[in-house]
């Protein structure tokens, strides 16, 4: 039996879970009030603050650190890498700390896992980090060489969902063609061809379907006009795209359940909800062409996949492509633990991060 500690650092929370093989024994989600986090000037200044939360979880649940086989964290931002399980090393931490490839609290998570493993037998791991890049060459061209398309989406969720579907059917992920749609605060759709995510949309920067608080793709000309009209700063436009876009911009809320209730009596809310679903379906259809119509299944995951209305509408439009299978919820902790377990069991290679600057 393998003993695994999974940690997932978000902007306002620290999630910790203890697994024995693939069974979650204990888990906790600690919220961090803004009045506490604002005292820190940067992500890495929160090291002791976040470490205290994790150490408290270990102590209160009487977990023996000496018996841990792995500490796995949600991966951070480095140069692009292939998907998989990686052992955290100094080079990885150096690139994450540089901020050159983006920065998020998950970068601190990798450092915490590394430091915790120094004095024990456990190995520090990350799984399918957000910089996972398996794009085929033609997917990288956007229309202008100064703005290449990059692989930036929910890689951990995508890979874990696809592998779960394959595992449940007794087949190999590498033998399937799948379309995975992560439906959460950000919405991303990607085609998985024989074990590789060969395309996908960057919901963070403005691509694909709009979501609860992100714009997705926008009319480029109108976006340029807004940028140069003089009414908005660079940061304000960025916030429009991520944080204050999508449903938030149209309806003033990012709560899908609330929007569903509003839609029963409010025509604007009904149109907005259906438009989001419509755009999701368009992306699924687009990715089906990438796979030349050879799609084994369409997989829906993320918090919005709990909505019977949303799922039902997607099935209406997309079931002709392939069967639609639902794995509702974020499932990040389970995905981390499962990836680490597959690596410890030798079913996946634990890769060495060796991309020098």
Tab-separated table of C-alpha atoms in Angstrom:
chain	number	residue	atom	x	y	z
A	1	UNK	CA	0.000	0.000	0.000
A	2	UNK	CA	1.274	3.439	-0.986
A	3	UNK	CA	0.713	6.477	1.236
A	4	UNK	CA	0.321	9.792	-0.565
A	5	UNK	CA	-0.159	13.366	0.597
A	6	UNK	CA	-1.775	15.608	-2.040
A	7	UNK	CA	-1.658	19.404	-1.805
A	8	UNK	CA	-3.359	21.961	-4.011
A	9	UNK	CA	-2.698	25.652	-3.431
A	10	UNK	CA	-5.210	28.095	-4.868
A	11	UNK	CA	-5.401	31.861	-4.627
A	12	UNK	CA	-7.783	31.760	-1.660
A	13	UNK	CA	-7.466	28.206	-0.339
A	14	UNK	CA	-5.162	25.332	0.538
A	15	UNK	CA	-6.530	21.859	-0.118
A	16	UNK	CA	-4.815	18.895	1.536
A	17	UNK	CA	-5.687	15.195	1.330
A	18	UNK	CA	-4.182	11.948	2.557
A	19	UNK	CA	-4.546	8.816	0.425
A	20	UNK	CA	-3.762	5.165	0.943
A	21	UNK	CA	-3.469	3.871	-2.602
A	22	UNK	CA	-6.507	5.424	-4.333
A	23	UNK	CA	-8.645	5.722	-1.190
A	24	UNK	CA	-8.989	9.190	0.334
A	25	UNK	CA	-8.640	8.732	4.092
A	26	UNK	CA	-8.726	12.408	5.131
A	27	UNK	CA	-9.118	15.701	3.319
A	28	UNK	CA	-9.532	19.360	4.174
A	29	UNK	CA	-10.067	22.652	2.362
A	30	UNK	CA	-8.789	25.667	4.307
A	31	UNK	CA	-10.025	29.047	3.076
A	32	UNK	CA	-7.684	32.060	3.317
A	33	UNK	CA	-9.405	35.401	3.999
A	34	UNK	CA	-8.131	38.286	1.871
A	35	UNK	CA	-7.215	40.240	5.010
A	36	UNK	CA	-4.675	37.527	5.802
A	37	UNK	CA	-3.190	37.021	2.332
A	38	UNK	CA	-2.875	40.743	1.516
A	39	UNK	CA	-0.057	41.039	4.048
A	40	UNK	CA	2.187	39.088	1.650
A	41	UNK	CA	3.853	40.907	-1.229
A	42	UNK	CA	4.187	37.793	-3.377
A	43	UNK	CA	3.207	34.132	-3.674
A	44	UNK	CA	6.486	32.788	-2.348
A	45	UNK	CA	6.269	34.987	0.745
A	46	UNK	CA	3.393	32.740	1.818
A	47	UNK	CA	5.672	29.710	2.332
A	48	UNK	CA	5.461	29.564	6.146
A	49	UNK	CA	1.781	30.564	6.122
A	50	UNK	CA	0.782	27.729	3.771
A	51	UNK	CA	3.184	25.230	5.330
A	52	UNK	CA	1.553	25.769	8.734
A	53	UNK	CA	-1.821	24.741	7.277
A	54	UNK	CA	-0.363	21.535	5.835
A	55	UNK	CA	1.587	20.653	8.989
A	56	UNK	CA	-1.543	21.211	11.095
A	57	UNK	CA	-3.490	18.827	8.844
A	58	UNK	CA	-0.782	16.186	9.234
A	59	UNK	CA	-0.649	16.569	13.009
A	60	UNK	CA	-4.412	16.648	13.612
A	61	UNK	CA	-4.926	13.527	11.490
A	62	UNK	CA	-1.969	11.700	13.064
A	63	UNK	CA	-0.261	11.079	9.728
A	64	UNK	CA	3.276	9.753	10.038
A	65	UNK	CA	5.370	11.712	7.527
A	66	UNK	CA	8.069	9.059	7.694
A	67	UNK	CA	5.677	6.555	6.133
A	68	UNK	CA	4.688	8.730	3.166
A	69	UNK	CA	5.756	7.474	-0.263
A	70	UNK	CA	5.018	10.683	-2.160
A	71	UNK	CA	3.906	14.270	-1.677
A	72	UNK	CA	2.193	15.419	-4.856
A	73	UNK	CA	1.282	18.997	-5.696
A	74	UNK	CA	-0.666	20.625	-8.464
A	75	UNK	CA	2.069	21.540	-10.926
A	76	UNK	CA	3.443	24.989	-11.596
A	77	UNK	CA	4.648	27.187	-14.439
A	78	UNK	CA	7.814	26.328	-16.360
A	79	UNK	CA	8.782	25.936	-19.965
A	80	UNK	CA	6.239	23.717	-21.763
A	81	UNK	CA	6.523	19.980	-21.065
A	82	UNK	CA	4.902	16.742	-22.177
A	83	UNK	CA	2.043	15.541	-20.006
A	84	UNK	CA	2.868	13.070	-17.248
A	85	UNK	CA	4.217	12.630	-13.727
A	86	UNK	CA	7.331	14.647	-12.879
A	87	UNK	CA	9.686	14.576	-9.913
A	88	UNK	CA	10.220	18.082	-8.564
A	89	UNK	CA	13.845	19.229	-8.729
A	90	UNK	CA	15.865	22.429	-8.375
A	91	UNK	CA	15.639	23.326	-12.064
A	92	UNK	CA	11.853	23.121	-11.966
A	93	UNK	CA	11.707	25.323	-8.855
A	94	UNK	CA	14.078	27.841	-10.424
A	95	UNK	CA	11.885	28.253	-13.497
A	96	UNK	CA	8.717	28.506	-11.418
A	97	UNK	CA	10.240	31.158	-9.156
A	98	UNK	CA	11.345	33.245	-12.156
A	99	UNK	CA	7.785	34.151	-13.080
A	100	UNK	CA	8.761	34.038	-16.764
A	101	UNK	CA	6.130	31.433	-17.580
A	102	UNK	CA	3.310	32.740	-15.399
A	103	UNK	CA	2.810	32.523	-11.666
A	104	UNK	CA	0.162	31.016	-9.419
A	105	UNK	CA	0.090	29.648	-5.848
A	106	UNK	CA	0.550	26.160	-7.321
A	107	UNK	CA	4.168	27.191	-8.001
A	108	UNK	CA	4.615	27.476	-4.244
A	109	UNK	CA	2.984	24.065	-3.845
A	110	UNK	CA	5.813	22.421	-5.775
A	111	UNK	CA	8.369	24.095	-3.507
A	112	UNK	CA	6.541	22.984	-0.362
A	113	UNK	CA	6.400	19.371	-1.598
A	114	UNK	CA	10.128	19.505	-2.396
A	115	UNK	CA	11.118	20.936	0.988
A	116	UNK	CA	8.915	18.506	2.917
A	117	UNK	CA	10.505	15.515	1.200
A	118	UNK	CA	14.091	16.478	1.996
A	119	UNK	CA	14.221	14.648	5.335
A	120	UNK	CA	11.890	11.724	4.585
A	121	UNK	CA	11.669	8.883	2.054
A	122	UNK	CA	8.741	10.415	0.158
A	123	UNK	CA	9.388	11.801	-3.310
A	124	UNK	CA	8.003	15.199	-4.450
A	125	UNK	CA	5.838	14.994	-7.562
A	126	UNK	CA	3.623	17.051	-9.848
A	127	UNK	CA	1.118	15.668	-12.374
A	128	UNK	CA	0.122	17.095	-15.771
A	129	UNK	CA	1.042	20.720	-14.977
A	130	UNK	CA	-0.791	23.660	-16.608
A	131	UNK	CA	2.139	24.107	-19.021
A	132	UNK	CA	1.561	20.657	-20.544
A	133	UNK	CA	1.992	21.090	-24.302
A	134	UNK	CA	1.295	18.319	-26.810
A	135	UNK	CA	-0.041	20.480	-29.652
A	136	UNK	CA	0.412	19.374	-33.229
A	137	UNK	CA	2.338	21.945	-35.338
A	138	UNK	CA	-0.632	23.371	-37.266
A	139	UNK	CA	-2.478	24.081	-33.999
A	140	UNK	CA	0.150	26.650	-33.006
A	141	UNK	CA	-0.522	29.164	-35.781
A	142	UNK	CA	-3.041	31.855	-34.873
A	143	UNK	CA	-3.023	34.085	-37.905
A	144	UNK	CA	-0.043	36.262	-36.929
A	145	UNK	CA	3.500	35.211	-35.946
A	146	UNK	CA	3.605	37.719	-33.077
A	147	UNK	CA	0.674	35.940	-31.419
A	148	UNK	CA	1.236	32.170	-31.571
A	149	UNK	CA	-1.312	29.848	-29.980
A	150	UNK	CA	-0.074	28.019	-26.906
A	151	UNK	CA	-1.263	25.116	-24.792
A	152	UNK	CA	-2.769	26.672	-21.657
A	153	UNK	CA	-5.806	24.944	-20.213
A	154	UNK	CA	-6.942	22.497	-17.521
A	155	UNK	CA	-4.410	19.781	-18.375
A	156	UNK	CA	-4.688	17.945	-15.039
A	157	UNK	CA	-8.472	17.735	-15.259
A	158	UNK	CA	-8.428	16.809	-18.955
A	159	UNK	CA	-5.884	14.021	-18.637
A	160	UNK	CA	-7.343	12.558	-15.455
A	161	UNK	CA	-10.867	12.480	-16.899
A	162	UNK	CA	-9.723	10.859	-20.141
A	163	UNK	CA	-7.658	8.240	-18.307
A	164	UNK	CA	-10.546	7.510	-15.947
A	165	UNK	CA	-12.868	6.899	-18.893
A	166	UNK	CA	-10.319	4.521	-20.441
A	167	UNK	CA	-9.668	2.730	-17.141
A	168	UNK	CA	-13.377	2.164	-16.500
A	169	UNK	CA	-13.720	0.542	-19.900
A	170	UNK	CA	-10.626	-1.613	-19.663
A	171	UNK	CA	-8.860	0.057	-22.579
A	172	UNK	CA	-5.764	2.204	-22.934
A	173	UNK	CA	-6.000	5.988	-23.048
A	174	UNK	CA	-3.443	5.808	-25.853
A	175	UNK	CA	-5.875	3.788	-27.992
A	176	UNK	CA	-8.724	6.315	-27.857
A	177	UNK	CA	-9.799	9.524	-29.558
A	178	UNK	CA	-11.670	11.707	-27.070
A	179	UNK	CA	-12.991	15.234	-26.704
A	180	UNK	CA	-12.845	16.536	-23.131
A	181	UNK	CA	-14.687	19.665	-22.008
A	182	UNK	CA	-13.799	21.128	-18.601
A	183	UNK	CA	-16.759	23.224	-17.500
A	184	UNK	CA	-15.885	25.432	-14.546
A	185	UNK	CA	-14.977	29.050	-13.812
A	186	UNK	CA	-12.946	28.595	-16.969
A	187	UNK	CA	-14.204	26.471	-19.854
A	188	UNK	CA	-11.759	24.612	-22.080
A	189	UNK	CA	-12.281	21.971	-24.756
A	190	UNK	CA	-9.524	19.784	-26.193
A	191	UNK	CA	-9.191	16.813	-28.548
A	192	UNK	CA	-7.192	13.856	-27.188
A	193	UNK	CA	-5.724	11.765	-29.988
A	194	UNK	CA	-4.193	8.455	-28.904
A	195	UNK	CA	-2.958	9.809	-25.568
A	196	UNK	CA	-2.002	13.339	-26.628
A	197	UNK	CA	-3.878	16.642	-26.348
A	198	UNK	CA	-3.160	17.850	-29.870
A	199	UNK	CA	-5.149	21.113	-29.691
A	200	UNK	CA	-7.184	23.080	-27.184
A	201	UNK	CA	-8.427	26.520	-26.276
A	202	UNK	CA	-6.903	28.992	-23.837
A	203	UNK	CA	-9.866	30.047	-21.746
A	204	UNK	CA	-7.622	32.135	-19.497
A	205	UNK	CA	-6.436	34.584	-22.143
A	206	UNK	CA	-9.528	34.764	-24.324
A	207	UNK	CA	-10.234	31.720	-26.469
A	208	UNK	CA	-13.070	29.267	-26.922
A	209	UNK	CA	-16.455	29.517	-25.193
A	210	UNK	CA	-17.234	32.215	-22.652
A	211	UNK	CA	-17.678	30.978	-19.087
A	212	UNK	CA	-19.010	32.249	-15.779
A	213	UNK	CA	-16.371	34.987	-15.510
A	214	UNK	CA	-14.210	34.755	-18.648
A	215	UNK	CA	-14.960	36.124	-22.094
A	216	UNK	CA	-13.605	33.335	-24.241
A	217	UNK	CA	-12.914	34.430	-27.826
A	218	UNK	CA	-13.914	38.008	-28.702
A	219	UNK	CA	-14.368	39.980	-31.955
A	220	UNK	CA	-10.757	41.069	-32.440
A	221	UNK	CA	-11.481	44.412	-34.098
A	222	UNK	CA	-13.796	45.519	-31.303
A	223	UNK	CA	-11.286	44.415	-28.682
A	224	UNK	CA	-8.593	46.518	-30.370
A	225	UNK	CA	-10.941	49.518	-30.383
A	226	UNK	CA	-11.601	49.150	-26.659
A	227	UNK	CA	-7.883	48.848	-25.920
A	228	UNK	CA	-7.111	52.136	-27.693
A	229	UNK	CA	-10.209	54.187	-26.933
A	230	UNK	CA	-8.566	55.688	-23.859
A	231	UNK	CA	-11.361	54.727	-21.472
A	232	UNK	CA	-9.694	51.644	-19.983
A	233	UNK	CA	-6.254	50.781	-18.623
A	234	UNK	CA	-4.320	47.668	-19.590
A	235	UNK	CA	-5.254	46.036	-16.275
A	236	UNK	CA	-8.921	46.914	-16.674
A	237	UNK	CA	-9.080	45.267	-20.087
A	238	UNK	CA	-7.312	42.188	-18.715
A	239	UNK	CA	-9.883	42.039	-15.937
A	240	UNK	CA	-12.694	42.268	-18.491
A	241	UNK	CA	-11.313	39.156	-20.179
A	242	UNK	CA	-10.621	37.181	-17.024
A	243	UNK	CA	-12.634	37.786	-13.880
A	244	UNK	CA	-15.329	40.161	-15.076
A	245	UNK	CA	-16.248	38.633	-18.437
A	246	UNK	CA	-18.794	36.022	-19.483
A	247	UNK	CA	-21.886	35.668	-17.300
A	248	UNK	CA	-20.475	38.137	-14.794
A	249	UNK	CA	-20.407	40.842	-17.471
A	250	UNK	CA	-23.888	40.090	-18.791
A	251	UNK	CA	-25.727	39.280	-15.566
A	252	UNK	CA	-23.573	40.386	-12.643
A	253	UNK	CA	-23.195	36.856	-11.269
A	254	UNK	CA	-20.956	33.859	-11.927
A	255	UNK	CA	-23.228	31.363	-10.173
A	256	UNK	CA	-24.672	28.959	-12.744
A	257	UNK	CA	-27.343	27.668	-10.356
A	258	UNK	CA	-28.530	31.231	-9.799
A	259	UNK	CA	-28.543	31.900	-13.538
A	260	UNK	CA	-30.649	28.769	-14.118
A	261	UNK	CA	-33.197	30.079	-11.636
A	262	UNK	CA	-33.111	33.541	-13.209
A	263	UNK	CA	-33.598	32.030	-16.660
A	264	UNK	CA	-37.042	30.724	-15.704
A	265	UNK	CA	-38.438	34.259	-15.651
A	266	UNK	CA	-35.711	36.455	-17.168
A	267	UNK	CA	-35.276	36.280	-20.947
A	268	UNK	CA	-31.814	37.887	-20.848
A	269	UNK	CA	-30.566	35.259	-18.369
A	270	UNK	CA	-32.071	32.466	-20.477
A	271	UNK	CA	-30.346	33.701	-23.634
A	272	UNK	CA	-27.024	34.148	-21.802
A	273	UNK	CA	-27.114	30.617	-20.393
A	274	UNK	CA	-28.049	29.108	-23.746
A	275	UNK	CA	-25.361	31.173	-25.509
A	276	UNK	CA	-22.676	29.766	-23.201
A	277	UNK	CA	-23.890	26.230	-23.911
A	278	UNK	CA	-24.078	27.037	-27.628
A	279	UNK	CA	-20.438	28.158	-27.641
A	280	UNK	CA	-19.340	25.041	-25.733
A	281	UNK	CA	-21.039	22.896	-28.361
A	282	UNK	CA	-19.378	24.848	-31.191
A	283	UNK	CA	-15.977	24.128	-29.623
A	284	UNK	CA	-16.787	20.439	-29.274
A	285	UNK	CA	-17.814	20.377	-32.926
A	286	UNK	CA	-14.614	22.156	-33.952
A	287	UNK	CA	-12.469	19.664	-32.063
A	288	UNK	CA	-14.343	16.803	-33.723
A	289	UNK	CA	-13.001	18.053	-37.066
A	290	UNK	CA	-9.473	17.988	-35.629
A	291	UNK	CA	-10.033	14.269	-35.011
A	292	UNK	CA	-11.574	13.885	-38.491
A	293	UNK	CA	-14.847	12.792	-36.915
A	294	UNK	CA	-13.255	9.714	-35.348
A	295	UNK	CA	-14.386	10.354	-31.764
A	296	UNK	CA	-14.910	7.551	-29.234
A	297	UNK	CA	-16.569	9.740	-26.613
A	298	UNK	CA	-17.182	13.307	-25.438
A	299	UNK	CA	-16.360	13.724	-21.739
A	300	UNK	CA	-17.776	16.545	-19.597
A	301	UNK	CA	-16.131	17.447	-16.283
A	302	UNK	CA	-15.950	20.395	-13.883
A	303	UNK	CA	-18.494	21.967	-11.558
A	304	UNK	CA	-20.940	23.092	-14.262
A	305	UNK	CA	-21.282	19.451	-15.346
A	306	UNK	CA	-23.515	18.985	-12.278
A	307	UNK	CA	-26.184	20.973	-14.126
A	308	UNK	CA	-28.736	18.674	-15.727
A	309	UNK	CA	-29.883	21.532	-17.932
A	310	UNK	CA	-26.408	22.293	-19.302
A	311	UNK	CA	-25.550	18.627	-19.821
A	312	UNK	CA	-28.912	17.953	-21.459
A	313	UNK	CA	-28.484	20.774	-23.954
A	314	UNK	CA	-24.945	19.668	-24.819
A	315	UNK	CA	-26.186	16.126	-25.415
A	316	UNK	CA	-28.928	17.456	-27.713
A	317	UNK	CA	-26.384	19.187	-29.935
A	318	UNK	CA	-23.378	16.868	-29.716
A	319	UNK	CA	-24.538	13.266	-29.262
A	320	UNK	CA	-24.501	12.770	-33.028
A	321	UNK	CA	-20.697	13.100	-32.855
A	322	UNK	CA	-20.131	10.519	-30.094
A	323	UNK	CA	-21.631	9.377	-26.766
A	324	UNK	CA	-21.515	12.082	-24.070
A	325	UNK	CA	-20.229	10.863	-20.681
A	326	UNK	CA	-20.338	13.029	-17.536
A	327	UNK	CA	-17.761	13.196	-14.730
A	328	UNK	CA	-19.060	16.157	-12.750
A	329	UNK	CA	-16.858	18.027	-10.269
A	330	UNK	CA	-13.330	19.383	-10.172
A	331	UNK	CA	-11.693	16.091	-9.049
A	332	UNK	CA	-8.269	17.760	-8.750
A	333	UNK	CA	-7.177	16.031	-5.540
A	334	UNK	CA	-8.209	12.609	-6.842
A	335	UNK	CA	-6.377	13.350	-10.086
A	336	UNK	CA	-3.177	14.272	-8.271
A	337	UNK	CA	-3.274	11.209	-6.041
A	338	UNK	CA	-4.099	8.875	-8.931
A	339	UNK	CA	-1.227	10.265	-11.023
A	340	UNK	CA	1.229	9.837	-8.150
A	341	UNK	CA	-0.032	6.301	-7.491
A	342	UNK	CA	0.371	5.273	-11.134
A	343	UNK	CA	3.935	6.589	-11.008
A	344	UNK	CA	4.752	4.765	-7.758
A	345	UNK	CA	3.306	1.544	-9.152
A	346	UNK	CA	5.401	1.888	-12.289
A	347	UNK	CA	2.407	2.131	-14.591
A	348	UNK	CA	3.529	5.619	-15.581
A	349	UNK	CA	7.098	6.793	-15.902
A	350	UNK	CA	8.154	9.301	-13.249
A	351	UNK	CA	9.903	11.768	-15.494
A	352	UNK	CA	12.935	13.874	-14.740
A	353	UNK	CA	12.472	17.584	-15.391
A	354	UNK	CA	15.557	18.604	-17.363
A	355	UNK	CA	14.675	21.630	-19.478
A	356	UNK	CA	17.606	23.994	-18.902
A	357	UNK	CA	17.196	27.754	-19.282
